Amino acid sequence: MQQISYSQTTEINLFDGKSLDGWVIENNGQFSVESGVLKLNKGTGWLRSKETFKNFTLYIKFRFLEKEANSGIFVRTAATSTTLETGWPNNGYQVQCKDIITGEAPLGGMIPYGAPPFKHHTDLNALAKAYNPTKQWNIFEITCIDEDLTVILNGIKITDASSILLPSGHIGIQGELGKLEFEKIYITELP
């Protein structure tokens, strides 16, 4: 993995706590802002950043309001969506944001959405240590540098991925099952 010179980084706040400025709601996603919190009320579609990003660390604070609530964080994702009822992106990568820490698609695991094949591994033991249960806040740090991606949950690395071939794209939040809240969404652009 490439060495990073942090003196060359730029931090961008993606959520101002007051509005959805800088975002586009795609395919009837059920997103709103209330009392400084971005709320997701089930549904379909997704919330897409207006800007695209290449190499970065995304910081996103979230909590599940219902057991087994299910969303996802899209990275390096095209603005295009499927024609299916879900209306999710059809060319990008998803970091699973589901209140499940076992199985094939646990919290912090990777799912392709029309993106080229890639390699990934989620450490379920590390995930069990890092996870804060339903209604408690969690923090993802998702870093993409060239073809490598890592996911840190609450300070513990849980997922490594390689062969991430899409060089840049939007950040997004998926609407799916259950209610979630998000705070403090910002990105550090890396060289």
CSV table of C-alpha atoms in Angstrom, one decimal:
chain,number,residue,atom,x,y,z
A,1,MET,CA,0.0,0.0,0.0
A,2,GLN,CA,1.2,3.5,-0.8
A,3,GLN,CA,2.7,5.7,1.9
A,4,ILE,CA,0.6,8.8,2.6
A,5,SER,CA,2.0,12.2,3.2
A,6,TYR,CA,-0.7,13.7,5.5
A,7,SER,CA,0.6,17.2,4.9
A,8,GLN,CA,-0.9,16.9,1.4
A,9,THR,CA,-4.4,15.9,2.5
A,10,THR,CA,-7.6,18.0,2.2
A,11,GLU,CA,-10.6,17.5,4.6
A,12,ILE,CA,-14.1,18.0,3.2
A,13,ASN,CA,-17.3,18.1,5.3
A,14,LEU,CA,-20.0,16.2,3.4
A,15,PHE,CA,-22.8,16.7,5.9
A,16,ASP,CA,-23.5,20.1,7.5
A,17,GLY,CA,-26.0,18.8,10.1
A,18,LYS,CA,-28.7,21.2,8.7
A,19,SER,CA,-29.5,20.1,5.1
A,20,LEU,CA,-28.7,17.8,2.2
A,21,ASP,CA,-26.6,20.4,0.5
A,22,GLY,CA,-24.0,18.6,-1.6
A,23,TRP,CA,-26.1,15.5,-2.0
A,24,VAL,CA,-28.7,14.2,-4.5
A,25,ILE,CA,-31.5,11.8,-3.6
A,26,GLU,CA,-31.7,9.1,-6.2
A,27,ASN,CA,-34.8,7.0,-6.9
A,28,ASN,CA,-37.1,8.2,-4.1
A,29,GLY,CA,-34.6,7.5,-1.3
A,30,GLN,CA,-36.2,8.3,2.1
A,31,PHE,CA,-33.6,10.7,3.6
A,32,SER,CA,-34.2,13.7,5.8
A,33,VAL,CA,-32.3,15.9,8.3
A,34,GLU,CA,-33.6,16.6,11.8
A,35,SER,CA,-31.8,17.9,14.9
A,36,GLY,CA,-28.4,17.7,13.3
A,37,VAL,CA,-28.9,14.0,12.2
A,38,LEU,CA,-29.3,12.5,8.7
A,39,LYS,CA,-32.2,10.1,8.9
A,40,LEU,CA,-32.9,7.1,6.7
A,41,ASN,CA,-36.4,5.7,6.8
A,42,LYS,CA,-36.2,2.3,5.1
A,43,GLY,CA,-37.2,2.4,1.4
A,44,THR,CA,-35.2,2.1,-1.8
A,45,GLY,CA,-32.9,4.4,-3.8
A,46,TRP,CA,-29.8,6.1,-2.4
A,47,LEU,CA,-28.2,9.4,-1.4
A,48,ARG,CA,-25.4,10.4,-3.7
A,49,SER,CA,-22.6,12.9,-3.2
A,50,LYS,CA,-22.6,15.6,-5.9
A,51,GLU,CA,-18.8,15.4,-6.1
A,52,THR,CA,-16.6,12.4,-7.0
A,53,PHE,CA,-13.5,11.2,-5.1
A,54,LYS,CA,-10.5,9.2,-6.0
A,55,ASN,CA,-8.1,8.5,-3.0
A,56,PHE,CA,-9.6,9.2,0.4
A,57,THR,CA,-10.6,8.2,3.9
A,58,LEU,CA,-14.4,8.5,4.5
A,59,TYR,CA,-15.5,9.0,8.1
A,60,ILE,CA,-19.1,8.3,8.8
A,61,LYS,CA,-20.8,8.0,12.2
A,62,PHE,CA,-24.0,5.9,12.2
A,63,ARG,CA,-26.4,3.9,14.3
A,64,PHE,CA,-29.1,1.3,13.7
A,65,LEU,CA,-32.4,2.2,15.3
A,66,GLU,CA,-33.9,-1.2,14.6
A,67,LYS,CA,-32.3,-4.7,15.0
A,68,GLU,CA,-31.0,-6.0,11.7
A,69,ALA,CA,-31.6,-2.7,9.9
A,70,ASN,CA,-29.8,-2.7,6.5
A,71,SER,CA,-28.1,0.0,4.5
A,72,GLY,CA,-24.8,0.4,2.8
A,73,ILE,CA,-22.1,2.9,2.1
A,74,PHE,CA,-21.3,3.2,-1.6
A,75,VAL,CA,-17.7,4.3,-2.6
A,76,ARG,CA,-16.2,5.0,-6.0
A,77,THR,CA,-19.7,4.6,-7.5
A,78,ALA,CA,-21.1,5.9,-10.8
A,79,ALA,CA,-24.1,8.2,-10.7
A,80,THR,CA,-26.1,5.6,-12.8
A,81,SER,CA,-28.7,3.3,-11.2
A,82,THR,CA,-30.3,0.0,-12.1
A,83,THR,CA,-33.8,-0.1,-13.5
A,84,LEU,CA,-34.9,-2.5,-10.8
A,85,GLU,CA,-37.4,-1.3,-8.2
A,86,THR,CA,-34.5,-0.8,-5.7
A,87,GLY,CA,-32.9,1.9,-7.9
A,88,TRP,CA,-29.4,1.3,-6.4
A,89,PRO,CA,-26.2,2.1,-8.3
A,90,ASN,CA,-25.2,-0.2,-11.1
A,91,ASN,CA,-21.5,0.5,-11.1
A,92,GLY,CA,-19.6,0.8,-7.8
A,93,TYR,CA,-18.7,-0.8,-4.5
A,94,GLN,CA,-20.7,-1.1,-1.3
A,95,VAL,CA,-19.4,-1.4,2.3
A,96,GLN,CA,-22.2,-3.3,4.1
A,97,CYS,CA,-24.0,-1.2,6.8
A,98,LYS,CA,-26.2,-3.9,8.2
A,99,ASP,CA,-26.8,-4.7,11.9
A,100,ILE,CA,-25.5,-8.2,11.4
A,101,ILE,CA,-22.0,-9.4,12.4
A,102,THR,CA,-22.0,-13.0,11.1
A,103,GLY,CA,-22.7,-14.7,7.7
A,104,GLU,CA,-21.7,-13.8,4.2
A,105,ALA,CA,-22.5,-10.1,4.1
A,106,PRO,CA,-21.8,-8.8,7.7
A,107,LEU,CA,-21.4,-5.2,8.8
A,108,GLY,CA,-18.3,-3.8,7.0
A,109,GLY,CA,-18.2,-6.5,4.4
A,110,MET,CA,-17.9,-5.7,0.7
A,111,ILE,CA,-20.5,-6.1,-2.1
A,112,PRO,CA,-20.0,-5.3,-5.8
A,113,TYR,CA,-22.7,-3.3,-7.5
A,114,GLY,CA,-21.8,-3.9,-11.2
A,115,ALA,CA,-18.1,-3.1,-10.4
A,116,PRO,CA,-15.3,-5.3,-11.8
A,117,PRO,CA,-14.5,-8.3,-9.6
A,118,PHE,CA,-12.3,-7.7,-6.6
A,119,LYS,CA,-10.8,-9.6,-3.6
A,120,HIS,CA,-11.9,-8.9,0.0
A,121,HIS,CA,-11.8,-10.4,3.4
A,122,THR,CA,-13.7,-9.4,6.6
A,123,ASP,CA,-12.3,-10.6,9.9
A,124,LEU,CA,-15.4,-11.7,11.9
A,125,ASN,CA,-13.5,-11.9,15.2
A,126,ALA,CA,-12.3,-8.3,14.8
A,127,LEU,CA,-15.8,-7.3,13.8
A,128,ALA,CA,-17.3,-8.8,17.0
A,129,LYS,CA,-14.9,-6.8,19.1
A,130,ALA,CA,-15.5,-3.6,17.2
A,131,TYR,CA,-19.3,-3.7,16.9
A,132,ASN,CA,-21.5,-1.5,19.0
A,133,PRO,CA,-25.1,-2.9,19.2
A,134,THR,CA,-28.4,-1.5,18.0
A,135,LYS,CA,-29.0,2.1,19.0
A,136,GLN,CA,-25.4,2.8,19.9
A,137,TRP,CA,-23.1,4.9,17.6
A,138,ASN,CA,-20.5,3.3,15.4
A,139,ILE,CA,-17.9,4.9,13.2
A,140,PHE,CA,-16.6,3.7,9.8
A,141,GLU,CA,-13.3,4.8,8.4
A,142,ILE,CA,-13.2,3.6,4.8
A,143,THR,CA,-9.9,4.3,3.0
A,144,CYS,CA,-9.5,3.9,-0.8
A,145,ILE,CA,-6.0,4.3,-2.1
A,146,ASP,CA,-5.5,3.3,-5.7
A,147,GLU,CA,-6.7,-0.4,-5.9
A,148,ASP,CA,-6.8,-1.0,-2.1
A,149,LEU,CA,-9.6,-0.4,0.3
A,150,THR,CA,-9.7,-0.9,4.1
A,151,VAL,CA,-12.6,-0.6,6.5
A,152,ILE,CA,-12.0,0.3,10.2
A,153,LEU,CA,-15.0,0.1,12.6
A,154,ASN,CA,-14.6,2.0,15.9
A,155,GLY,CA,-10.8,2.0,15.6
A,156,ILE,CA,-10.4,-1.7,14.7
A,157,LYS,CA,-9.6,-2.8,11.1
A,158,ILE,CA,-12.2,-5.4,10.0
A,159,THR,CA,-12.0,-5.5,6.2
A,160,ASP,CA,-9.3,-5.5,3.5
A,161,ALA,CA,-10.0,-5.4,-0.2
A,162,SER,CA,-7.8,-5.2,-3.3
A,163,SER,CA,-8.3,-5.0,-7.1
A,164,ILE,CA,-10.7,-2.1,-6.6
A,165,LEU,CA,-10.5,-1.1,-10.3
A,166,LEU,CA,-12.9,1.8,-10.5
A,167,PRO,CA,-10.5,4.8,-10.0
A,168,SER,CA,-13.0,7.3,-8.7
A,169,GLY,CA,-16.7,7.9,-8.1
A,170,HIS,CA,-19.4,9.2,-5.8
A,171,ILE,CA,-20.0,8.5,-2.1
A,172,GLY,CA,-23.5,7.2,-1.3
A,173,ILE,CA,-25.8,5.8,1.3
A,174,GLN,CA,-28.2,3.0,0.4
A,175,GLY,CA,-31.9,3.0,1.4
A,176,GLU,CA,-33.0,-0.6,2.2
A,177,LEU,CA,-34.5,-2.2,5.4
A,178,GLY,CA,-34.9,-0.5,8.7
A,179,LYS,CA,-34.2,2.9,10.1
A,180,LEU,CA,-30.7,4.4,10.6
A,181,GLU,CA,-29.2,7.7,11.6
A,182,PHE,CA,-25.9,9.3,10.5
A,183,GLU,CA,-23.8,12.1,11.9
A,184,LYS,CA,-20.4,13.6,11.1
A,185,ILE,CA,-19.8,12.5,7.5
A,186,TYR,CA,-16.6,13.9,6.1
A,187,ILE,CA,-13.8,12.8,3.8
A,188,THR,CA,-10.1,13.3,3.8
A,189,GLU,CA,-8.8,13.4,0.2
A,190,LEU,CA,-5.4,11.7,-0.2
A,191,PRO,CA,-2.8,12.2,-2.9
